[in-house]
Amino acid sequence: MEFVDGWVFGHTLGEGAYGEVKLVINKSTGEAVAMKMVDLVKHPDARQIVRKETAIHRMLSNPNIIQYFGKRSEPNMEYIFLEYASGGELFDRIEPDVGMPVWEAQKYFKQLISAVEYLHSRGVAHRDLKPENLLLDNNDNIKVTDFGLATIYKMQGKERCLDRRCGTLPYVAPEVLKRPYHAEPADVWSCGIILVALLAGELPWDQSSAEYPEYTAWREGKYLQFTPWKKLDNSSLSFIRKILVHLPSSRLTIREIKEHHWFLNNFSEGEGQIGNAAFKFNCTRLDYEASQVKFCLSQPELPREENLNSVNINLETREGISFSQPAHMEDLLISTQVQMLQQTQPSQQNPYQRLVRRMTRFFVTTDCESTVKRLVTCFESESYTYRICDFGIVTVSTVDRRKMPLVFKANIMEMDGKILVDFRLSKGCGLEFKRRFIKIKSKLDDIILKGPSTWPIAIATQTSS
């Protein structure tokens, strides 16, 4: 595949149902773009989905929605070029089973409501709102992404009911399971579930239907016997009770949400906390020179598990890739618009010094081979299925509490003579992934490099903006 000379692949930002999202960096200017790659060989039905997704993206322009730059089509691959959100994923800021301070949750919730209000003003329903689809920019502001399930429900003042059952079950409104349904209340419901996750660090139920006792108890007002409701202050609980109403006609509208006293309240740090829920995160921004890091550029998986005694990782094969000049420069959508947007990136950063903020990573004192062996021992102790590839990536497969697939990857990379272990969710619930990461990290405590003063990185503390 041909791209403009001077542009290189960075690390993989994320994965979805149809392919990967990679960072693409211009070596000279430092411009950075997120490139979504959709494999049409594996997913021949995806071209129509991409066409619909990009058509909706072109309609949108809002500071809390990921910006679309364009797409490029090839016989076996579709490329969608999007704004690079360097702050990482929102779910990464949620402490499992704890949540975050109410003032911080309110900040993110306000931005989410602003984005959804804009979408509805354009007649667009997202239909898959969840923390995994909410990214953060360099200033810690929400960017709604992944419009693969989005649809237009209103045009020229005329609204239609929707009948496609889609979304992620714990976040899906009860009427979506029965169909047909109105778009706006369904999206509002998902926002309410996200707020619960932000405040409590867990989801209230697996599905909003009568077969699930947690949801039945919620409808009957007997919910206080279940978490997460015990973790919420009275003000937050009262607000959520008005959003997560079974009948969509009785649910708060976005206008009513914005007028509610919880939404308008000026929460101060430490206010409205239950137990030990007040805490702050320290985000790690990883700055490094091009010669000091080898990026993972592909993620092949071996057809079988590797023998523990024959782990052999070749980090030297992980070099940057540059591409030949295409027929038209605009094929990569290098424009003044993109260049202006990237001026918000820290000017002191080398274009190779960008690694998306993620709290599921740590440095270790061991070499690459020893690190992989320790990881494998952890995975085996948890009865996880794993695969090792030759590029320092271990893919782990298991199931979460709901018995749903959970897949994540441990990417081992060299930085300035030290080894970084970077975990990334591939498939499944972000909160479940974070729970597993915390457990794995505790098992590796003896080899984790302690103290930021010993790290070849700069520490950036996330604060409210």
CSV table of C-alpha atoms in Angstrom, one decimal:
chain,number,residue,atom,x,y,z
A,1,MET,CA,0.0,0.0,0.0
A,2,GLU,CA,1.3,3.5,-0.9
A,3,PHE,CA,1.4,6.5,1.4
A,4,VAL,CA,3.2,9.8,1.2
A,5,ASP,CA,6.9,9.6,1.7
A,6,GLY,CA,8.0,10.8,5.1
A,7,TRP,CA,4.9,9.5,7.0
A,8,VAL,CA,5.5,6.6,9.3
A,9,PHE,CA,3.3,4.2,11.4
A,10,GLY,CA,3.4,4.8,15.1
A,11,HIS,CA,1.9,2.5,17.6
A,12,THR,CA,-1.5,0.9,17.5
A,13,LEU,CA,-4.1,3.1,19.2
A,14,GLY,CA,-6.9,0.6,19.4
A,15,GLU,CA,-8.8,-2.2,17.8
A,16,GLY,CA,-12.4,-2.7,16.7
A,17,ALA,CA,-14.7,-5.3,15.1
A,18,TYR,CA,-13.3,-4.6,11.6
A,19,GLY,CA,-9.6,-3.7,12.1
A,20,GLU,CA,-7.0,-1.6,13.9
A,21,VAL,CA,-6.5,2.1,14.4
A,22,LYS,CA,-2.9,3.2,14.0
A,23,LEU,CA,-1.1,6.5,14.6
A,24,VAL,CA,0.4,8.0,11.5
A,25,ILE,CA,3.1,10.6,12.0
A,26,ASN,CA,4.9,13.0,9.6
A,27,LYS,CA,8.6,12.9,10.5
A,28,SER,CA,9.2,16.5,9.3
A,29,THR,CA,6.2,18.5,10.6
A,30,GLY,CA,5.1,16.4,13.5
A,31,GLU,CA,1.5,16.2,12.2
A,32,ALA,CA,-0.3,13.2,13.7
A,33,VAL,CA,-3.4,11.5,12.4
A,34,ALA,CA,-5.3,8.4,13.6
A,35,MET,CA,-5.8,6.0,10.7
A,36,LYS,CA,-8.6,3.4,11.0
A,37,MET,CA,-7.9,0.4,8.8
A,38,VAL,CA,-10.8,-1.8,7.8
A,39,ASP,CA,-9.8,-5.2,6.3
A,40,LEU,CA,-12.3,-6.0,3.5
A,41,VAL,CA,-10.9,-9.4,2.9
A,42,LYS,CA,-11.8,-10.5,6.4
A,43,HIS,CA,-15.0,-8.4,6.4
A,44,PRO,CA,-16.4,-8.1,2.9
A,45,ASP,CA,-19.6,-6.5,4.2
A,46,ALA,CA,-17.7,-3.7,5.8
A,47,ARG,CA,-17.4,-1.4,2.7
A,48,GLN,CA,-21.1,-0.3,3.1
A,49,ILE,CA,-20.6,0.2,6.8
A,50,VAL,CA,-17.6,2.5,6.1
A,51,ARG,CA,-19.6,4.4,3.5
A,52,LYS,CA,-22.3,5.1,6.0
A,53,GLU,CA,-19.9,5.9,8.8
A,54,THR,CA,-18.0,8.4,6.8
A,55,ALA,CA,-21.1,10.0,5.4
A,56,ILE,CA,-22.3,10.7,8.9
A,57,HIS,CA,-18.8,11.9,10.0
A,58,ARG,CA,-18.8,14.5,7.2
A,59,MET,CA,-22.0,16.0,8.7
A,60,LEU,CA,-20.4,16.6,12.1
A,61,SER,CA,-18.2,19.4,13.5
A,62,ASN,CA,-18.1,19.7,17.3
A,63,PRO,CA,-15.3,20.1,19.8
A,64,ASN,CA,-16.4,17.0,21.7
A,65,ILE,CA,-16.7,14.7,18.6
A,66,ILE,CA,-13.6,13.2,17.0
A,67,GLN,CA,-12.9,15.1,13.7
A,68,TYR,CA,-13.0,13.3,10.4
A,69,PHE,CA,-10.4,14.2,7.8
A,70,GLY,CA,-11.4,11.8,5.0
A,71,LYS,CA,-11.0,8.3,3.7
A,72,ARG,CA,-9.0,6.3,1.1
A,73,SER,CA,-10.3,3.2,-0.6
A,74,GLU,CA,-8.3,0.3,-1.9
A,75,PRO,CA,-9.5,-3.1,-3.2
A,76,ASN,CA,-8.8,-4.9,0.0
A,77,MET,CA,-8.7,-2.1,2.6
A,78,GLU,CA,-10.5,1.0,3.6
A,79,TYR,CA,-8.6,3.8,5.4
A,80,ILE,CA,-10.4,6.4,7.5
A,81,PHE,CA,-8.4,9.4,8.7
A,82,LEU,CA,-9.4,10.9,12.0
A,83,GLU,CA,-8.2,13.3,14.6
A,84,TYR,CA,-5.6,11.9,17.0
A,85,ALA,CA,-6.9,11.9,20.6
A,86,SER,CA,-3.6,11.7,22.6
A,87,GLY,CA,-5.3,11.5,26.0
A,88,GLY,CA,-6.3,7.9,25.6
A,89,GLU,CA,-9.6,6.2,26.5
A,90,LEU,CA,-12.1,7.4,29.1
A,91,PHE,CA,-12.4,4.0,30.6
A,92,ASP,CA,-8.8,4.1,31.5
A,93,ARG,CA,-9.5,7.0,34.0
A,94,ILE,CA,-12.1,4.9,35.8
A,95,GLU,CA,-10.9,3.0,38.8
A,96,PRO,CA,-12.6,-0.4,38.8
A,97,ASP,CA,-15.1,-0.8,41.6
A,98,VAL,CA,-14.4,2.7,42.8
A,99,GLY,CA,-15.0,5.2,40.0
A,100,MET,CA,-13.8,8.7,40.2
A,101,PRO,CA,-14.6,11.9,42.2
A,102,VAL,CA,-18.0,13.3,41.5
A,103,TRP,CA,-16.6,16.6,40.3
A,104,GLU,CA,-14.5,14.8,37.7
A,105,ALA,CA,-17.4,12.6,36.6
A,106,GLN,CA,-19.6,15.7,36.2
A,107,LYS,CA,-17.0,17.3,33.9
A,108,TYR,CA,-16.9,14.3,31.6
A,109,PHE,CA,-20.7,13.9,31.7
A,110,LYS,CA,-21.3,17.5,30.8
A,111,GLN,CA,-19.0,17.1,27.8
A,112,LEU,CA,-20.7,13.9,26.8
A,113,ILE,CA,-24.2,15.5,27.0
A,114,SER,CA,-23.0,18.4,24.9
A,115,ALA,CA,-21.7,16.0,22.2
A,116,VAL,CA,-24.9,14.0,22.2
A,117,GLU,CA,-27.1,17.1,22.1
A,118,TYR,CA,-25.2,18.2,19.0
A,119,LEU,CA,-25.6,14.8,17.4
A,120,HIS,CA,-29.3,14.9,17.9
A,121,SER,CA,-29.5,18.4,16.5
A,122,ARG,CA,-28.0,17.0,13.3
A,123,GLY,CA,-30.5,14.1,13.4
A,124,VAL,CA,-27.8,11.5,14.2
A,125,ALA,CA,-28.2,8.7,16.8
A,126,HIS,CA,-24.9,7.2,18.0
A,127,ARG,CA,-26.4,3.9,19.3
A,128,ASP,CA,-23.2,2.6,20.9
A,129,LEU,CA,-22.3,5.1,23.6
A,130,LYS,CA,-19.9,3.6,26.2
A,131,PRO,CA,-16.6,4.6,27.9
A,132,GLU,CA,-14.7,2.6,25.3
A,133,ASN,CA,-16.0,4.9,22.6
A,134,LEU,CA,-15.1,8.1,24.4
A,135,LEU,CA,-11.6,9.3,23.9
A,136,LEU,CA,-9.7,12.2,25.5
A,137,ASP,CA,-7.7,14.9,23.8
A,138,ASN,CA,-4.4,16.4,25.0
A,139,ASN,CA,-6.4,18.8,27.3
A,140,ASP,CA,-8.5,15.9,28.8
A,141,ASN,CA,-11.6,16.8,26.9
A,142,ILE,CA,-14.0,14.1,25.7
A,143,LYS,CA,-14.1,13.1,22.0
A,144,VAL,CA,-16.9,10.8,21.0
A,145,THR,CA,-15.8,8.3,18.4
A,146,ASP,CA,-16.8,5.1,16.6
A,147,PHE,CA,-19.8,5.9,14.5
A,148,GLY,CA,-20.1,2.4,13.0
A,149,LEU,CA,-23.6,1.9,14.4
A,150,ALA,CA,-24.7,5.5,14.1
A,151,THR,CA,-27.7,6.3,11.9
A,152,ILE,CA,-29.8,9.3,10.8
A,153,TYR,CA,-33.2,9.2,12.4
A,154,LYS,CA,-34.4,12.8,11.7
A,155,MET,CA,-34.2,14.8,8.5
A,156,GLN,CA,-36.0,18.1,7.6
A,157,GLY,CA,-37.9,18.0,10.9
A,158,LYS,CA,-39.3,14.5,10.3
A,159,GLU,CA,-38.3,11.8,12.7
A,160,ARG,CA,-38.5,8.0,12.2
A,161,CYS,CA,-38.5,5.2,14.8
A,162,LEU,CA,-35.6,2.8,14.7
A,163,ASP,CA,-35.9,-0.9,14.7
A,164,ARG,CA,-32.3,-2.2,14.7
A,165,ARG,CA,-31.2,-3.9,17.9
A,166,CYS,CA,-27.7,-2.8,18.3
A,167,GLY,CA,-25.2,-1.5,20.9
A,168,THR,CA,-23.4,-3.0,23.8
A,169,LEU,CA,-25.9,-4.8,26.1
A,170,PRO,CA,-25.1,-3.3,29.5
A,171,TYR,CA,-25.5,0.2,28.0
A,172,VAL,CA,-28.5,-0.5,25.8
A,173,ALA,CA,-31.9,0.9,26.8
A,174,PRO,CA,-34.7,-1.5,27.5
A,175,GLU,CA,-36.8,-0.4,24.5
A,176,VAL,CA,-34.0,-1.2,22.1
A,177,LEU,CA,-34.3,-4.8,23.1
A,178,LYS,CA,-38.0,-4.9,22.1
A,179,ARG,CA,-38.1,-2.4,19.1
A,180,PRO,CA,-39.1,-0.1,17.5
A,181,TYR,CA,-37.8,2.8,19.6
A,182,HIS,CA,-37.1,6.5,19.6
A,183,ALA,CA,-33.4,7.4,19.1
A,184,GLU,CA,-33.0,10.2,21.6
A,185,PRO,CA,-34.2,8.5,24.8
A,186,ALA,CA,-32.1,5.5,23.9
A,187,ASP,CA,-28.9,7.5,23.6
A,188,VAL,CA,-29.8,9.3,26.9
A,189,TRP,CA,-30.1,6.0,28.6
A,190,SER,CA,-26.6,5.0,27.5
A,191,CYS,CA,-25.3,8.3,28.9
A,192,GLY,CA,-26.9,7.5,32.3
A,193,ILE,CA,-25.2,4.1,32.4
A,194,ILE,CA,-21.9,5.8,31.6
A,195,LEU,CA,-22.4,8.1,34.5
A,196,VAL,CA,-22.9,5.1,36.8
A,197,ALA,CA,-19.7,3.7,35.5
A,198,LEU,CA,-17.8,7.0,36.1
A,199,LEU,CA,-19.1,7.3,39.7
A,200,ALA,CA,-19.0,3.7,40.9
A,201,GLY,CA,-16.4,1.9,38.7
A,202,GLU,CA,-18.9,-0.8,37.8
A,203,LEU,CA,-22.0,-1.4,35.6
A,204,PRO,CA,-25.4,-1.8,37.3
A,205,TRP,CA,-26.6,-4.8,35.3
A,206,ASP,CA,-25.7,-7.0,32.4
A,207,GLN,CA,-28.9,-6.2,30.5
A,208,SER,CA,-31.9,-3.9,31.1
A,209,SER,CA,-34.5,-6.7,31.0
A,210,ALA,CA,-36.7,-8.6,33.4
A,211,GLU,CA,-34.5,-11.7,33.3
A,212,TYR,CA,-31.8,-9.9,35.3
A,213,PRO,CA,-32.6,-9.5,39.0
A,214,GLU,CA,-30.4,-6.3,39.3
A,215,TYR,CA,-32.6,-4.5,36.8
A,216,THR,CA,-35.8,-5.9,38.2
A,217,ALA,CA,-34.8,-4.6,41.6
A,218,TRP,CA,-34.0,-1.2,40.1
A,219,ARG,CA,-37.4,-0.9,38.6
A,220,GLU,CA,-39.1,-2.0,41.8
A,221,GLY,CA,-37.1,0.5,43.9
A,222,LYS,CA,-35.3,-2.3,45.9
A,223,TYR,CA,-31.9,-1.5,44.4
A,224,LEU,CA,-30.0,-0.5,47.5
A,225,GLN,CA,-29.2,-4.1,48.2
A,226,PHE,CA,-27.1,-4.1,45.1
A,227,THR,CA,-23.9,-2.3,44.2
A,228,PRO,CA,-23.1,0.2,42.6
A,229,TRP,CA,-25.9,2.2,44.3
A,230,LYS,CA,-24.4,2.1,47.8
A,231,LYS,CA,-21.4,4.0,46.5
A,232,LEU,CA,-23.3,7.0,45.2
A,233,ASP,CA,-24.1,10.1,47.2
A,234,ASN,CA,-27.8,11.0,47.4
A,235,SER,CA,-27.6,13.8,44.9
A,236,SER,CA,-26.1,11.6,42.2
A,237,LEU,CA,-28.4,8.7,42.9
A,238,SER,CA,-31.5,11.0,42.6
A,239,PHE,CA,-30.2,12.4,39.3
A,240,ILE,CA,-29.5,8.9,37.9
A,241,ARG,CA,-33.0,7.6,39.0
A,242,LYS,CA,-34.5,10.3,36.7
A,243,ILE,CA,-32.4,9.2,33.7
A,244,LEU,CA,-32.6,5.4,34.0
A,245,VAL,CA,-36.3,5.3,33.8
A,246,HIS,CA,-37.8,2.2,32.1
A,247,LEU,CA,-40.4,4.1,30.0
A,248,PRO,CA,-38.6,6.4,27.5
A,249,SER,CA,-41.5,8.9,27.6
A,250,SER,CA,-40.8,9.4,31.4
A,251,ARG,CA,-37.0,9.7,31.0
A,252,LEU,CA,-35.2,13.0,31.4
A,253,THR,CA,-34.6,14.7,28.1
A,254,ILE,CA,-31.3,16.3,27.4
A,255,ARG,CA,-32.8,19.8,28.0
A,256,GLU,CA,-34.1,18.6,31.4
A,257,ILE,CA,-30.7,17.0,32.2
A,258,LYS,CA,-29.0,20.3,31.6
A,259,GLU,CA,-31.5,22.1,33.9
A,260,HIS,CA,-31.2,19.6,36.7
A,261,HIS,CA,-29.5,20.8,39.9
A,262,TRP,CA,-26.9,18.0,39.8
A,263,PHE,CA,-25.8,19.1,36.3
A,264,LEU,CA,-25.7,22.8,37.4
A,265,ASN,CA,-24.0,22.2,40.7
A,266,ASN,CA,-20.4,23.4,41.2
A,267,PHE,CA,-18.9,20.3,42.8
A,268,SER,CA,-15.6,21.0,44.5
A,269,GLU,CA,-12.8,18.5,44.8
A,270,GLY,CA,-13.5,16.0,47.5
A,271,GLU,CA,-17.3,16.8,47.6
A,272,GLY,CA,-19.9,14.1,47.3
A,273,GLN,CA,-17.5,11.2,47.9
A,274,ILE,CA,-18.4,7.8,49.4
A,275,GLY,CA,-15.7,5.8,51.3
A,276,ASN,CA,-12.3,6.0,49.6
A,277,ALA,CA,-13.6,7.2,46.2
A,278,ALA,CA,-11.6,10.4,46.2
A,279,PHE,CA,-8.3,10.0,44.4
A,280,LYS,CA,-6.3,11.5,41.6
A,281,PHE,CA,-4.5,9.9,38.7
A,282,ASN,CA,-1.0,10.5,37.5
A,283,CYS,CA,-0.9,10.1,33.8
A,284,THR,CA,2.4,9.1,32.2
A,285,ARG,CA,3.4,10.9,29.1
A,286,LEU,CA,6.1,8.9,27.4
A,287,ASP,CA,8.7,11.1,25.6
A,288,TYR,CA,11.5,9.5,23.7
A,289,GLU,CA,13.8,9.8,20.7
A,290,ALA,CA,13.3,7.9,17.5
A,291,SER,CA,16.5,5.9,18.1
A,292,GLN,CA,15.3,4.9,21.5
A,293,VAL,CA,12.1,3.1,20.7
A,294,LYS,CA,11.0,0.3,18.3
A,295,PHE,CA,7.3,0.5,17.6
A,296,CYS,CA,5.1,-2.6,17.1
A,297,LEU,CA,3.8,-2.2,13.5
A,298,SER,CA,1.9,-5.4,13.0
A,299,GLN,CA,0.1,-7.9,15.3
A,300,PRO,CA,0.4,-11.4,13.8
A,301,GLU,CA,-0.8,-14.2,16.0
A,302,LEU,CA,0.8,-17.7,16.1
A,303,PRO,CA,-1.5,-20.6,15.4
A,304,ARG,CA,-0.4,-22.2,18.6
A,305,GLU,CA,0.9,-21.2,22.0
A,306,GLU,CA,4.7,-20.9,22.3
A,307,ASN,CA,6.6,-23.1,24.6
A,308,LEU,CA,7.6,-21.2,27.7
A,309,ASN,CA,11.2,-22.3,27.4
A,310,SER,CA,11.6,-21.1,23.8
A,311,VAL,CA,10.5,-17.5,24.1
A,312,ASN,CA,12.6,-15.5,21.6
A,313,ILE,CA,11.6,-11.9,21.0
A,314,ASN,CA,13.4,-9.9,18.3
A,315,LEU,CA,12.9,-6.2,19.0
A,316,GLU,CA,15.3,-5.2,16.3
A,317,THR,CA,12.7,-6.1,13.6
A,318,ARG,CA,10.3,-3.4,14.8
A,319,GLU,CA,11.4,-0.5,12.7
A,320,GLY,CA,9.4,2.5,11.4
A,321,ILE,CA,7.9,2.2,7.9
A,322,SER,CA,7.9,4.9,5.2
A,323,PHE,CA,6.0,4.7,2.0
A,324,SER,CA,6.5,5.7,-1.6
A,325,GLN,CA,4.9,8.7,-3.2
A,326,PRO,CA,1.4,8.1,-4.4
A,327,ALA,CA,-0.1,9.7,-7.6
A,328,HIS,CA,-2.0,12.3,-5.6
A,329,MET,CA,-0.7,14.1,-2.5
A,330,GLU,CA,-4.3,14.5,-1.1
A,331,ASP,CA,-4.6,10.7,-0.8
A,332,LEU,CA,-3.2,11.0,2.7
A,333,LEU,CA,-5.2,14.2,3.3
A,334,ILE,CA,-2.2,16.3,4.3
A,335,SER,CA,-3.8,19.7,4.5
A,336,THR,CA,-3.5,23.0,6.2
A,337,GLN,CA,-6.5,22.0,8.3
A,338,VAL,CA,-4.7,19.0,9.7
A,339,GLN,CA,-1.5,21.0,10.3
A,340,MET,CA,-3.4,23.7,12.2
A,341,LEU,CA,-5.1,21.2,14.4
A,342,GLN,CA,-1.8,19.6,15.4
A,343,GLN,CA,-0.4,23.0,16.6
A,344,THR,CA,-2.2,22.2,19.9
A,345,GLN,CA,0.4,19.4,20.5
A,346,PRO,CA,3.2,20.3,22.8
A,347,SER,CA,5.8,22.1,20.7
A,348,GLN,CA,8.7,20.5,22.5
A,349,GLN,CA,7.7,17.0,21.4
A,350,ASN,CA,9.6,15.3,18.7
A,351,PRO,CA,7.1,13.6,16.3
A,352,TYR,CA,8.4,10.3,17.6
A,353,GLN,CA,7.7,11.3,21.1
A,354,ARG,CA,3.9,10.6,21.0
A,355,LEU,CA,2.5,7.6,22.8
A,356,VAL,CA,-1.1,7.8,23.7
A,357,ARG,CA,-1.7,8.3,27.4
A,358,ARG,CA,-2.5,5.0,29.0
A,359,MET,CA,-2.4,4.0,32.7
A,360,THR,CA,-2.2,0.3,31.9
A,361,ARG,CA,1.5,0.3,31.4
A,362,PHE,CA,4.7,0.1,33.4
A,363,PHE,CA,8.5,-0.2,33.1
A,364,VAL,CA,10.2,-3.3,34.4
A,365,THR,CA,13.7,-4.1,35.6
A,366,THR,CA,14.0,-7.3,33.6
A,367,ASP,CA,15.0,-7.9,30.0
A,368,CYS,CA,12.5,-8.7,27.3
A,369,GLU,CA,12.7,-12.4,27.4
A,370,SER,CA,12.5,-12.6,31.2
A,371,THR,CA,9.6,-10.2,31.1
A,372,VAL,CA,7.7,-12.4,28.7
A,373,LYS,CA,8.3,-15.4,30.8
A,374,ARG,CA,6.9,-13.6,33.9
A,375,LEU,CA,3.9,-12.5,32.0
A,376,VAL,CA,3.2,-16.0,30.8
A,377,THR,CA,3.5,-17.3,34.3
A,378,CYS,CA,0.8,-14.8,35.4
A,379,PHE,CA,-1.5,-15.7,32.5
A,380,GLU,CA,-1.2,-19.4,33.2
A,381,SER,CA,-1.9,-18.9,36.9
A,382,GLU,CA,-5.2,-17.1,35.9
A,383,SER,CA,-6.0,-19.9,33.3
A,384,TYR,CA,-5.9,-17.4,30.5
A,385,THR,CA,-5.4,-18.5,26.9
A,386,TYR,CA,-2.4,-16.6,25.3
A,387,ARG,CA,-0.4,-16.4,22.2
A,388,ILE,CA,3.1,-15.0,21.7
A,389,CYS,CA,4.2,-13.4,18.5
A,390,ASP,CA,7.8,-12.6,17.4
A,391,PHE,CA,7.4,-8.9,17.8
A,392,GLY,CA,7.1,-8.8,21.6
A,393,ILE,CA,3.3,-9.0,21.8
A,394,VAL,CA,1.3,-11.4,24.0
A,395,THR,CA,-2.4,-11.7,23.1
A,396,VAL,CA,-4.5,-12.9,26.0
A,397,SER,CA,-8.0,-14.3,25.7
A,398,THR,CA,-10.5,-15.0,28.5
A,399,VAL,CA,-14.1,-14.2,29.5
A,400,ASP,CA,-15.4,-11.5,31.8
A,401,ARG,CA,-17.9,-11.6,34.7
A,402,ARG,CA,-20.7,-11.8,32.2
A,403,LYS,CA,-19.0,-14.7,30.4
A,404,MET,CA,-18.4,-12.4,27.4
A,405,PRO,CA,-15.1,-12.5,25.5
A,406,LEU,CA,-12.3,-10.4,26.8
A,407,VAL,CA,-9.2,-10.0,24.7
A,408,PHE,CA,-6.2,-7.8,25.5
A,409,LYS,CA,-2.6,-7.5,24.5
A,410,ALA,CA,0.7,-6.9,26.3
A,411,ASN,CA,3.1,-5.1,24.1
A,412,ILE,CA,6.7,-5.3,25.2
A,413,MET,CA,8.9,-2.4,23.8
A,414,GLU,CA,12.4,-1.1,24.5
A,415,MET,CA,12.8,2.5,25.5
A,416,ASP,CA,16.2,4.0,26.3
A,417,GLY,CA,17.6,0.7,27.4
A,418,LYS,CA,14.6,-0.1,29.6
A,419,ILE,CA,11.6,-2.4,28.9
A,420,LEU,CA,8.1,-1.0,28.8
A,421,VAL,CA,5.1,-3.3,29.1
A,422,ASP,CA,2.0,-1.7,27.5
A,423,PHE,CA,-1.4,-3.3,27.9
A,424,ARG,CA,-4.2,-2.6,25.5
A,425,LEU,CA,-7.8,-3.7,25.3
A,426,SER,CA,-8.7,-5.5,22.0
A,427,LYS,CA,-12.2,-6.7,22.7
A,428,GLY,CA,-14.6,-6.6,25.6
A,429,CYS,CA,-15.4,-4.4,28.6
A,430,GLY,CA,-12.9,-1.7,29.6
A,431,LEU,CA,-13.7,-2.0,33.3
A,432,GLU,CA,-13.1,-5.7,33.2
A,433,PHE,CA,-9.9,-5.2,31.3
A,434,LYS,CA,-8.7,-2.7,34.0
A,435,ARG,CA,-9.6,-5.2,36.8
A,436,ARG,CA,-7.4,-7.9,35.1
A,437,PHE,CA,-4.6,-5.4,34.6
A,438,ILE,CA,-4.5,-4.4,38.2
A,439,LYS,CA,-4.3,-8.1,39.3
A,440,ILE,CA,-1.5,-8.8,36.8
A,441,LYS,CA,0.4,-5.7,37.9
A,442,SER,CA,0.3,-6.8,41.5
A,443,LYS,CA,1.7,-10.2,40.6
A,444,LEU,CA,4.7,-8.5,38.9
A,445,ASP,CA,5.3,-6.0,41.7
A,446,ASP,CA,8.8,-7.3,42.3
A,447,ILE,CA,10.1,-6.4,38.8
A,448,ILE,CA,8.2,-3.2,38.2
A,449,LEU,CA,10.5,-0.1,38.1
A,450,LYS,CA,9.6,2.0,41.1
A,451,GLY,CA,9.6,5.8,41.4
A,452,PRO,CA,9.1,8.3,38.6
A,453,SER,CA,12.5,9.8,39.3
A,454,THR,CA,14.1,6.6,37.8
A,455,TRP,CA,12.0,6.6,34.6
A,456,PRO,CA,13.3,8.1,31.3
A,457,ILE,CA,9.9,9.9,31.0
A,458,ALA,CA,8.1,13.0,32.0
A,459,ILE,CA,5.2,12.7,34.4
A,460,ALA,CA,2.1,14.8,33.5
A,461,THR,CA,-0.6,15.0,36.2
A,462,GLN,CA,-4.2,15.1,34.9
A,463,THR,CA,-6.2,17.9,36.4
A,464,SER,CA,-9.7,19.2,35.7
A,465,SER,CA,-10.0,21.6,32.8
